Tab-separated table of C-alpha atoms in Angstrom:
chain	number	residue	atom	x	y	z
E	1335	MET	CA	0.574	22.401	12.673
E	1336	PRO	CA	3.447	19.887	12.908
E	1337	ALA	CA	2.797	16.807	15.010
E	1338	THR	CA	4.701	13.760	16.235
E	1339	PRO	CA	2.170	11.017	15.556
E	1340	THR	CA	3.424	7.480	16.132
E	1341	PRO	CA	5.856	5.288	18.069
E	1342	SER	CA	7.919	4.547	14.927
E	1343	ASP	CA	9.777	7.815	15.436
E	1344	SER	CA	9.855	10.611	17.986
E	1345	SER	CA	12.310	12.953	16.279
E	1346	LEU	CA	10.595	13.727	12.965
E	1347	ARG	CA	7.812	16.250	12.638
E	1348	TYR	CA	4.860	15.987	10.290
E	1349	LEU	CA	1.913	17.909	8.840
E	1350	SER	CA	-1.597	16.598	9.453
E	1351	GLY	CA	-4.506	15.987	7.085
E	1352	LEU	CA	-5.027	13.644	4.110
E	1353	GLY	CA	-5.988	15.611	0.991
E	1354	ASN	CA	-5.113	18.983	2.507
E	1355	GLU	CA	-3.246	21.713	0.661
E	1356	LEU	CA	-0.016	21.690	2.648
E	1357	SER	CA	3.197	23.703	2.588
E	1358	SER	CA	6.601	23.456	4.231
E	1359	GLU	CA	10.041	25.048	4.003
E	1360	ALA	CA	13.360	23.812	5.363
E	1361	VAL	CA	14.840	27.323	5.058
E	1362	ALA	CA	12.728	30.233	6.240
E	1363	GLY	CA	11.646	32.430	3.331
E	1364	ALA	CA	12.275	29.806	0.623
E	1365	LEU	CA	8.581	29.392	-0.179
E	1366	PRO	CA	7.346	32.026	-2.651
E	1367	LEU	CA	4.244	33.916	-1.578
E	1368	GLY	CA	1.383	34.911	-3.838
E	1369	ARG	CA	2.552	32.994	-6.917
E	1370	ASN	CA	3.848	29.547	-7.865
E	1371	SER	CA	6.603	30.420	-10.310
E	1372	PRO	CA	8.082	33.904	-9.754
E	1373	GLN	CA	10.730	35.282	-12.084
E	1374	ARG	CA	13.330	34.706	-9.397
E	1375	VAL	CA	12.637	32.188	-6.642
E	1376	PRO	CA	14.149	33.066	-3.244
E	1377	PHE	CA	17.752	31.932	-2.680
E	1378	GLY	CA	18.269	31.067	-6.363
E	1379	LEU	CA	16.033	27.972	-6.250
E	1380	TYR	CA	14.168	26.538	-9.255
E	1381	ALA	CA	10.369	26.233	-9.320
E	1382	GLU	CA	9.056	22.874	-10.584
E	1383	GLN	CA	5.545	21.430	-10.645
E	1384	LEU	CA	4.909	17.712	-10.027
E	1385	SER	CA	1.525	16.720	-11.496
E	1386	GLY	CA	-0.088	13.497	-10.285
E	1387	THR	CA	-3.218	13.970	-12.415
E	1388	ALA	CA	-4.086	15.622	-15.722
E	1389	PHE	CA	-4.391	19.419	-15.633
E	1390	THR	CA	-8.095	19.430	-16.476
E	1391	VAL	CA	-9.546	16.859	-14.084
E	1392	PRO	CA	-12.254	18.234	-11.770
E	1393	ARG	CA	-10.747	20.345	-9.014
E	1394	HIS	CA	-11.565	17.792	-6.280
E	1395	GLU	CA	-9.602	15.145	-8.237
E	1396	SER	CA	-6.546	17.311	-8.941
E	1397	ARG	CA	-3.223	16.257	-7.397
E	1398	ARG	CA	-0.195	18.522	-7.853
E	1399	SER	CA	2.604	20.087	-5.868
E	1400	TRP	CA	5.090	22.883	-6.456
E	1401	LEU	CA	8.694	22.131	-5.498
E	1402	TYR	CA	11.428	24.714	-4.949
E	1403	ARG	CA	14.708	22.925	-5.485
E	1404	ILE	CA	18.431	23.487	-5.880
E	1405	ARG	CA	18.492	21.960	-9.376
E	1406	PRO	CA	15.544	21.153	-11.661
E	1407	SER	CA	14.714	17.497	-12.349
E	1408	ALA	CA	15.314	18.147	-16.061
E	1409	LEU	CA	19.050	18.113	-15.388
E	1410	HIS	CA	19.766	14.481	-16.270
E	1411	GLY	CA	21.097	12.354	-19.105
E	1412	GLU	CA	19.610	9.439	-20.983
E	1413	PHE	CA	17.930	6.566	-19.119
E	1414	SER	CA	18.964	2.996	-20.024
E	1415	ARG	CA	17.171	-0.297	-19.357
E	1416	ILE	CA	18.535	-2.661	-16.724
E	1417	ASP	CA	17.457	-6.108	-15.610
E	1418	ASN	CA	14.293	-6.071	-13.515
E	1419	GLY	CA	15.282	-8.925	-11.239
E	1420	ALA	CA	12.074	-10.375	-9.778
E	1421	LEU	CA	10.099	-7.184	-10.438
E	1422	CYS	CA	7.187	-7.567	-12.870
E	1423	GLY	CA	8.019	-10.219	-15.436
E	1424	PRO	CA	5.622	-12.422	-17.395
E	1425	LEU	CA	2.207	-13.076	-15.903
E	1426	ALA	CA	0.836	-16.601	-15.769
E	1427	GLU	CA	-2.581	-17.180	-17.261
E	1428	PRO	CA	-5.502	-16.010	-15.110
E	1429	THR	CA	-6.481	-18.774	-12.723
E	1430	PRO	CA	-9.690	-19.490	-10.800
E	1431	ASN	CA	-7.679	-21.667	-8.401
E	1432	ARG	CA	-7.161	-20.475	-4.853
E	1433	LEU	CA	-3.506	-19.716	-4.119
E	1434	ARG	CA	-1.540	-19.225	-0.926
E	1435	TRP	CA	2.144	-18.570	-0.227
E	1436	ASP	CA	4.301	-18.908	2.865
E	1437	PRO	CA	6.510	-15.902	3.699
E	1438	LEU	CA	9.525	-15.364	1.457
E	1439	PRO	CA	12.856	-15.826	3.268
E	1440	ALA	CA	15.209	-12.975	4.060
E	1441	VAL	CA	17.411	-11.870	1.172
E	1442	SER	CA	21.132	-12.544	0.923
E	1443	PRO	CA	23.621	-11.090	0.048
E	1444	ALA	CA	23.292	-7.297	0.407
E	1445	THR	CA	20.042	-6.170	-1.250
E	1446	ASP	CA	18.355	-2.764	-1.298
E	1447	PHE	CA	14.633	-1.970	-1.438
E	1448	VAL	CA	14.378	-1.857	-5.243
E	1449	ALA	CA	16.505	-4.946	-5.871
E	1450	GLY	CA	14.452	-6.900	-3.322
E	1451	LEU	CA	11.048	-6.344	-4.945
E	1452	PHE	CA	9.240	-9.565	-5.939
E	1453	THR	CA	6.031	-9.277	-7.955
E	1454	VAL	CA	3.354	-11.723	-6.808
E	1455	CYS	CA	0.455	-10.723	-9.042
E	1456	ALA	CA	-0.949	-7.928	-11.195
E	1457	THR	CA	-4.077	-7.024	-13.104
E	1458	ASP	CA	-2.033	-6.093	-16.175
E	1459	LEU	CA	1.536	-5.364	-17.243
E	1460	SER	CA	1.631	-1.681	-16.078
E	1461	GLN	CA	0.743	-0.304	-19.512
E	1462	ARG	CA	-2.763	0.831	-18.564
E	1463	ALA	CA	-3.720	3.698	-16.276
E	1464	ALA	CA	-5.854	1.336	-14.168
E	1465	GLY	CA	-5.500	-1.804	-12.107
E	1466	ALA	CA	-2.925	-2.808	-9.522
E	1467	SER	CA	0.340	-4.716	-9.115
E	1468	ILE	CA	1.217	-6.363	-5.797
E	1469	HIS	CA	4.746	-7.099	-4.626
E	1470	ILE	CA	6.674	-8.356	-1.623
E	1471	TYR	CA	9.642	-6.163	-0.701
E	1472	ARG	CA	12.716	-7.447	1.127
E	1473	ALA	CA	15.949	-5.621	1.882
E	1474	ASN	CA	18.928	-5.740	4.228
E	1475	GLU	CA	20.836	-2.599	3.249
E	1476	SER	CA	19.985	1.041	2.642
E	1477	MET	CA	19.675	2.391	-0.882
E	1478	ARG	CA	22.594	4.346	-2.303
E	1479	ARG	CA	20.482	5.198	-5.348
E	1480	VAL	CA	17.213	7.133	-5.638
E	1481	PHE	CA	13.991	5.705	-7.106
E	1482	PHE	CA	10.714	6.986	-8.519
E	1483	ASN	CA	7.712	5.212	-10.017
E	1484	ALA	CA	6.183	6.640	-13.192
E	1485	ASP	CA	3.685	3.763	-13.386
E	1486	ALA	CA	1.786	4.078	-10.141
E	1487	GLU	CA	1.133	5.466	-6.730
E	1488	MET	CA	2.602	3.083	-4.142
E	1489	LEU	CA	1.138	1.802	-0.882
E	1490	ILE	CA	3.910	0.422	1.355
E	1491	ILE	CA	2.840	-1.981	4.142
E	1492	PRO	CA	5.732	-2.938	6.467
E	1493	GLU	CA	5.585	-6.402	8.069
E	1494	GLN	CA	9.114	-6.820	9.485
E	1495	GLY	CA	11.541	-4.048	10.360
E	1496	SER	CA	11.286	-0.266	10.091
E	1497	LEU	CA	11.913	1.947	7.072
E	1498	ARG	CA	13.030	5.536	6.703
E	1499	LEU	CA	11.967	7.105	3.410
E	1500	ALA	CA	14.075	10.085	2.390
E	1501	THR	CA	11.804	11.822	-0.131
E	1502	GLU	CA	11.653	15.045	-2.101
E	1503	PHE	CA	9.126	16.285	0.472
E	1504	GLY	CA	10.983	15.227	3.618
E	1505	LEU	CA	11.682	12.241	5.849
E	1506	VAL	CA	9.069	9.589	6.699
E	1507	ASP	CA	9.542	6.751	9.189
E	1508	ALA	CA	7.337	3.659	9.039
E	1509	ALA	CA	7.165	0.539	11.193
E	1510	PRO	CA	4.964	-2.591	11.062
E	1511	GLY	CA	1.402	-1.496	11.794
E	1512	GLU	CA	1.836	1.674	9.741
E	1513	ILE	CA	1.486	2.355	6.018
E	1514	VAL	CA	2.989	4.918	3.659
E	1515	ILE	CA	1.359	6.342	0.525
E	1516	VAL	CA	3.998	7.353	-2.025
E	1517	PRO	CA	2.613	9.532	-4.845
E	1518	ARG	CA	3.306	8.718	-8.476
E	1519	GLY	CA	6.569	10.274	-9.672
E	1520	MET	CA	7.980	11.211	-6.260
E	1521	LYS	CA	11.690	10.508	-5.814
E	1522	MET	CA	12.730	8.588	-2.704
E	1523	ARG	CA	15.484	6.598	-1.061
E	1524	VAL	CA	14.707	3.817	1.442
E	1525	ASP	CA	17.064	3.440	4.418
E	1526	VAL	CA	17.055	0.409	6.733
E	1527	THR	CA	19.015	-0.619	9.824
E	1528	GLY	CA	18.556	-4.379	9.384
E	1529	PRO	CA	16.497	-6.942	7.459
E	1530	VAL	CA	13.036	-5.725	6.437
E	1531	ARG	CA	10.064	-7.282	4.682
E	1532	GLY	CA	6.618	-6.112	3.720
E	1533	TYR	CA	4.062	-5.632	0.987
E	1534	LEU	CA	3.828	-3.017	-1.759
E	1535	CYS	CA	0.736	-2.277	-3.830
E	1536	GLU	CA	1.109	-0.260	-7.014
E	1537	ASN	CA	-2.123	1.602	-7.678
E	1538	HIS	CA	-2.193	2.349	-11.412
E	1539	GLY	CA	-5.608	4.057	-11.258
E	1540	ALA	CA	-7.117	7.055	-9.491
E	1541	PRO	CA	-5.173	8.144	-6.382
E	1542	PHE	CA	-6.125	6.620	-3.053
E	1543	ARG	CA	-8.548	8.572	-0.910
E	1544	LEU	CA	-10.814	7.890	2.071
E	1545	PRO	CA	-14.032	5.993	1.303
E	1546	GLU	CA	-17.396	7.703	1.540
E	1547	LEU	CA	-19.001	7.158	4.948
E	1548	GLY	CA	-22.689	7.164	3.909
E	1549	PRO	CA	-25.003	6.285	6.807
E	1550	ILE	CA	-22.008	5.900	9.167
E	1551	GLY	CA	-22.062	9.693	9.330
E	1552	ALA	CA	-19.357	12.332	9.539
E	1553	ASN	CA	-16.879	10.321	11.642
E	1554	GLY	CA	-15.408	6.847	11.732
E	1555	LEU	CA	-13.029	4.463	9.967
E	1556	ALA	CA	-9.807	6.333	9.075
E	1557	ASN	CA	-9.871	10.004	10.031
E	1558	PRO	CA	-8.136	12.531	7.726
E	1559	ARG	CA	-6.255	14.219	10.562
E	1560	ASP	CA	-4.455	10.964	11.422
E	1561	PHE	CA	-2.584	10.951	8.100
E	1562	PHE	CA	0.780	12.711	8.302
E	1563	ALA	CA	2.916	14.283	5.581
E	1564	PRO	CA	6.602	15.097	6.109
E	1565	THR	CA	8.047	18.538	6.632
E	1566	ALA	CA	10.582	19.897	4.151
E	1567	TRP	CA	14.115	18.492	4.289
E	1568	PHE	CA	16.883	18.441	1.711
E	1569	GLU	CA	20.416	17.273	1.142
E	1570	GLU	CA	23.010	19.311	-0.764
E	1571	CYS	CA	25.145	16.419	-1.951
E	1572	GLU	CA	27.571	16.954	-4.848
E	1573	GLU	CA	28.373	13.263	-5.379
E	1574	PRO	CA	27.389	11.006	-8.315
E	1575	THR	CA	23.967	9.478	-7.710
E	1576	GLU	CA	22.060	6.858	-9.671
E	1577	LEU	CA	18.422	7.746	-10.308
E	1578	VAL	CA	16.201	4.782	-11.234
E	1579	GLN	CA	12.664	5.029	-12.503
E	1580	LYS	CA	10.052	2.332	-13.037
E	1581	PHE	CA	8.486	3.021	-16.424
E	1582	GLN	CA	5.984	0.719	-18.145
E	1583	GLY	CA	6.981	-2.152	-15.888
E	1584	ASN	CA	10.749	-1.860	-16.381
E	1585	LEU	CA	13.655	-0.256	-14.519
E	1586	TRP	CA	15.507	2.610	-16.199
E	1587	PRO	CA	18.512	4.257	-14.452
E	1588	THR	CA	20.504	7.379	-15.258
E	1589	ARG	CA	23.480	9.019	-13.534
E	1590	LEU	CA	23.348	12.423	-11.878
E	1591	ALA	CA	26.236	14.496	-10.543
E	1592	HIS	CA	24.254	15.360	-7.410
E	1593	SER	CA	21.487	14.112	-5.133
E	1594	PRO	CA	17.985	14.798	-6.524
E	1595	LEU	CA	16.611	15.020	-2.963
E	1596	ASP	CA	17.257	18.754	-2.964
E	1597	VAL	CA	13.808	20.297	-2.460
E	1598	VAL	CA	14.124	23.164	0.012
E	1599	ALA	CA	10.416	24.098	0.108
E	1600	TRP	CA	7.145	22.846	-1.325
E	1601	HIS	CA	3.379	23.285	-1.324
E	1602	GLY	CA	0.477	21.279	-2.730
E	1603	ASN	CA	-1.566	18.107	-2.217
E	1604	HIS	CA	0.448	15.542	-4.238
E	1605	VAL	CA	2.526	14.506	-1.233
E	1606	PRO	CA	3.473	11.357	0.693
E	1607	PHE	CA	1.503	10.374	3.787
E	1608	LYS	CA	1.939	7.880	6.601
E	1609	TYR	CA	-0.855	6.389	8.720
E	1610	ASP	CA	-0.896	4.306	11.889
E	1611	LEU	CA	-3.413	1.479	11.359
E	1612	GLY	CA	-3.929	1.380	15.123
E	1613	LYS	CA	-5.845	4.645	14.781
E	1614	PHE	CA	-8.488	3.042	12.524
E	1615	ASN	CA	-11.945	3.377	14.104
E	1616	THR	CA	-13.241	-0.149	13.528
E	1617	MET	CA	-16.986	-0.641	13.058
E	1618	GLY	CA	-18.926	-3.873	13.619
E	1619	SER	CA	-22.251	-5.487	14.381
E	1620	VAL	CA	-23.720	-5.082	17.870
E	1621	SER	CA	-26.783	-7.198	17.077
E	1622	PHE	CA	-26.342	-10.098	14.630
E	1623	ASP	CA	-24.475	-11.193	11.473
E	1624	HIS	CA	-20.899	-10.549	10.405
E	1625	PRO	CA	-20.776	-7.308	8.355
E	1626	ASP	CA	-19.328	-7.062	4.858
E	1627	PRO	CA	-15.536	-6.530	4.847
E	1628	SER	CA	-15.992	-3.207	3.035
E	1629	LEU	CA	-16.857	-1.789	6.460
E	1630	ASN	CA	-13.114	-1.962	7.216
E	1631	THR	CA	-11.948	0.019	4.172
E	1632	VAL	CA	-9.062	2.343	4.975
E	1633	LEU	CA	-8.411	3.706	1.468
E	1634	THR	CA	-10.030	3.341	-1.939
E	1635	SER	CA	-9.063	4.034	-5.533
E	1636	PRO	CA	-12.399	4.473	-7.329
E	1637	THR	CA	-13.417	3.736	-10.905
E	1638	HIS	CA	-15.998	5.571	-12.996
E	1639	THR	CA	-18.661	3.153	-11.698
E	1640	PRO	CA	-19.860	4.334	-8.270
E	1641	GLY	CA	-19.031	1.806	-5.573
E	1642	VAL	CA	-16.740	-0.320	-7.762
E	1643	ALA	CA	-13.128	0.169	-6.756
E	1644	ASN	CA	-10.033	-0.057	-8.873
E	1645	VAL	CA	-8.433	-1.210	-5.607
E	1646	ASP	CA	-9.539	-1.037	-1.967
E	1647	PHE	CA	-7.220	-1.349	1.020
E	1648	VAL	CA	-9.106	-3.088	3.840
E	1649	ILE	CA	-7.806	-4.146	7.272
E	1650	PHE	CA	-8.871	-6.736	9.857
E	1651	PRO	CA	-7.468	-5.618	13.225
E	1652	SER	CA	-8.169	-7.048	16.645
E	1653	ARG	CA	-11.712	-5.937	17.539
E	1654	TRP	CA	-14.571	-6.857	19.829
E	1655	GLN	CA	-17.023	-9.457	18.520
E	1656	VAL	CA	-20.407	-9.422	20.220
E	1657	ALA	CA	-22.963	-10.467	17.572
E	1658	GLU	CA	-25.612	-12.805	18.979
E	1659	ASP	CA	-26.729	-16.085	17.372
E	1660	THR	CA	-24.143	-15.472	14.649
E	1661	PHE	CA	-21.451	-17.429	12.829
E	1662	ARG	CA	-18.745	-14.951	13.797
E	1663	PRO	CA	-15.830	-15.707	11.444
E	1664	PRO	CA	-15.965	-14.182	7.944
E	1665	TRP	CA	-18.691	-16.126	6.191
E	1666	PHE	CA	-18.276	-18.488	3.244
E	1667	HIS	CA	-18.200	-16.344	0.155
E	1668	ARG	CA	-18.033	-16.124	-3.625
E	1669	ASN	CA	-17.118	-12.595	-4.667
E	1670	TYR	CA	-17.430	-10.398	-7.744
E	1671	MET	CA	-14.187	-8.700	-6.685
E	1672	ASN	CA	-10.695	-10.212	-6.503
E	1673	GLU	CA	-8.982	-10.566	-3.125
E	1674	TYR	CA	-5.271	-10.545	-2.235
E	1675	MET	CA	-4.674	-10.958	1.483
E	1676	GLY	CA	-1.603	-10.451	3.652
E	1677	LEU	CA	-0.889	-10.763	7.355
E	1678	ILE	CA	1.193	-8.285	9.357
E	1679	ARG	CA	0.989	-9.990	12.746
E	1680	GLY	CA	-0.965	-12.549	14.721
E	1681	THR	CA	-3.490	-15.042	13.329
E	1682	TYR	CA	-6.256	-14.155	10.891
E	1683	ASP	CA	-9.658	-15.036	12.349
E	1684	ALA	CA	-10.709	-17.087	9.302
E	1685	LYS	CA	-7.608	-19.302	9.195
E	1686	ALA	CA	-6.513	-21.352	12.205
E	1687	SER	CA	-3.203	-22.284	10.584
E	1688	GLY	CA	-1.222	-22.062	7.355
E	1689	PHE	CA	-1.608	-18.291	6.866
E	1690	LEU	CA	1.511	-16.704	8.345
E	1691	PRO	CA	2.758	-13.118	8.818
E	1692	GLY	CA	4.514	-12.154	5.594
E	1693	GLY	CA	2.512	-14.734	3.634
E	1694	ALA	CA	-0.252	-14.103	1.127
E	1695	SER	CA	-3.339	-15.594	-0.483
E	1696	LEU	CA	-5.165	-14.876	-3.728
E	1697	HIS	CA	-8.846	-15.569	-4.349
E	1698	ASN	CA	-9.961	-14.392	-7.765
E	1699	ARG	CA	-13.481	-13.620	-8.915
E	1700	MET	CA	-16.069	-16.213	-7.834
E	1701	SER	CA	-13.451	-18.458	-6.193
E	1702	ALA	CA	-15.275	-19.975	-3.228
E	1703	HIS	CA	-13.512	-19.282	0.062
E	1704	GLY	CA	-14.116	-18.706	3.739
E	1705	PRO	CA	-13.003	-19.994	7.135
E	1706	ASP	CA	-10.997	-23.206	7.107
E	1707	ALA	CA	-12.500	-26.404	8.528
E	1708	GLU	CA	-10.932	-25.992	11.965
E	1709	THR	CA	-12.151	-22.406	12.340
E	1710	ALA	CA	-15.658	-23.269	11.084
E	1711	SER	CA	-15.958	-26.255	13.416
E	1712	ARG	CA	-14.913	-24.197	16.413
E	1713	ALA	CA	-17.297	-21.340	15.482
E	1714	LEU	CA	-20.248	-23.722	15.193
E	1715	ALA	CA	-19.605	-25.317	18.582
E	1716	THR	CA	-18.543	-22.379	20.730
E	1717	THR	CA	-20.649	-20.741	23.407
E	1718	LEU	CA	-21.057	-17.163	22.249
E	1719	LYS	CA	-19.928	-14.366	24.534
E	1720	PRO	CA	-18.287	-10.987	23.954
E	1721	GLU	CA	-14.670	-11.582	23.013
E	1722	LYS	CA	-11.720	-9.740	21.574
E	1723	PRO	CA	-9.196	-11.866	19.666
E	1724	GLY	CA	-5.512	-11.492	20.446
E	1725	ASP	CA	-3.247	-8.988	18.762
E	1726	THR	CA	-3.764	-9.489	15.042
E	1727	LEU	CA	-3.601	-7.383	11.902
E	1728	ALA	CA	-4.479	-8.731	8.460
E	1729	PHE	CA	-5.274	-6.761	5.315
E	1730	MET	CA	-6.925	-7.215	1.938
E	1731	LEU	CA	-6.257	-5.550	-1.404
E	1732	GLU	CA	-9.491	-5.954	-3.341
E	1733	THR	CA	-9.565	-5.171	-7.068
E	1734	SER	CA	-12.313	-5.086	-9.667
E	1735	ALA	CA	-9.957	-6.569	-12.294
E	1736	VAL	CA	-8.711	-10.152	-12.056
E	1737	LEU	CA	-5.247	-10.517	-10.506
E	1738	CYS	CA	-2.891	-12.778	-12.465
E	1739	PRO	CA	0.019	-14.354	-10.575
E	1740	THR	CA	3.444	-13.959	-12.125
E	1741	GLU	CA	5.123	-17.021	-13.576
E	1742	LYS	CA	7.834	-16.638	-10.920
E	1743	ALA	CA	5.255	-16.587	-8.117
E	1744	MET	CA	3.695	-19.783	-9.430
E	1745	ARG	CA	7.099	-21.490	-9.335
E	1746	LEU	CA	8.001	-20.422	-5.797
E	1747	ASP	CA	8.808	-23.135	-3.288
E	1748	GLN	CA	6.716	-21.093	-0.844
E	1749	ARG	CA	3.510	-21.678	-2.840
E	1750	GLN	CA	1.368	-24.101	-0.888
E	1751	PRO	CA	0.343	-26.942	-3.264
E	1752	ASN	CA	-2.240	-28.262	-0.792
E	1753	TYR	CA	-4.007	-25.004	0.049
E	1754	ASP	CA	-7.402	-26.469	-0.934
E	1755	SER	CA	-7.042	-29.084	1.805
E	1756	CYS	CA	-7.726	-26.527	4.535
E	1757	TRP	CA	-11.413	-26.862	3.614
E	1758	SER	CA	-11.393	-30.647	3.130
E	1759	GLY	CA	-12.581	-31.270	6.707
E	1760	LEU	CA	-15.901	-29.515	6.126
E	1761	GLN	CA	-18.379	-32.348	6.656
E	1762	LYS	CA	-21.965	-32.809	5.610
E	1763	ALA	CA	-24.129	-32.086	8.638
E	1764	PHE	CA	-27.555	-31.820	6.994
E	1765	GLU	CA	-30.318	-33.792	8.683
E	1766	HIS	CA	-33.741	-34.283	7.119
E	1767	PRO	CA	-36.481	-33.079	9.427
E	1768	THR	CA	-38.440	-35.791	11.159
E	1769	PRO	CA	-41.906	-36.150	9.543
């Protein structure tokens, strides 16, 4: 049943339920009944399948949709390489050093969503069907071209300004505090009304899904019904359109004589979704100790090893803290996994300063990290009482493969050369017991 889910838009209608088999038609009767590819599709449309997984994966892993469109996607000419700009590019050598960046400035002159992508780090160079690549996006004008990603599923995390995604499946609006999951291979155009900035994670592995809940039970964390897919929409535009794909880490455009956003009806489960992070049912300790951050996992891309993620998307929203006799900030830590963090708004509860909305940090495997000296000192001295920090929203992309910064990211003026100094005030406080 269509729903209007979030404050980012009140005019669009959506379908509810992550992982559901969904269907929608912009013209009544356009969706074939009883078969996927009839001899003649209603209204002279073409039937086309978009497969996000191999045909023979287990049924619960299968991702595919059937699209009923004015022209098939096969109607295109040769793709040609163009310059990638700041997208991808050579990776620096893996580093155990802790890294942090200030926010990147707004782009100038006119820049669309694709041209404004800046790759911060990646586990590999997009050639493998695993790992992740993490980018900052910036734009100040709407796209006139259409884009799809053959390398990965994309997780878009707005930080400044709202986006409208015109996709093959319909229109999706997203504002800061929301996320959008864009399936591998789906064509889209990003429209903006002013400067925008945010984060983009390419998931090269298994598609994102909700984590298992285990002893939490049947409810909690992110609920499937709070994820919303668009309803069918199409444009019948007979004007030349550039179609750009990302393939093996590079950009490849071709020219079409029409808009490829011409899907009149569709059904399946390989579809885009949006989610309001404010609907996340946060869990926490009501006795003692700060829980592991995995308790705040919104989405996970699993590997073949149970419990080891290709990439997890974890959030740290404003939440009540009531643990007794407990060091309440995130504890000091050395981790098997690799952690990229971003901040959407407010102040992260482990960093009193230096970590800004739009900024980022990278702590690779076994890099010691934790609250900065100011936060730790305050946490040790405070009188504990129930408290809820101010409006804040941070996130973590945690990968099982080491994240290598790009050479361009290492050369940025926004990289903080003195990041290590935030821990330099941690003083020795050990006192030998009196005999």
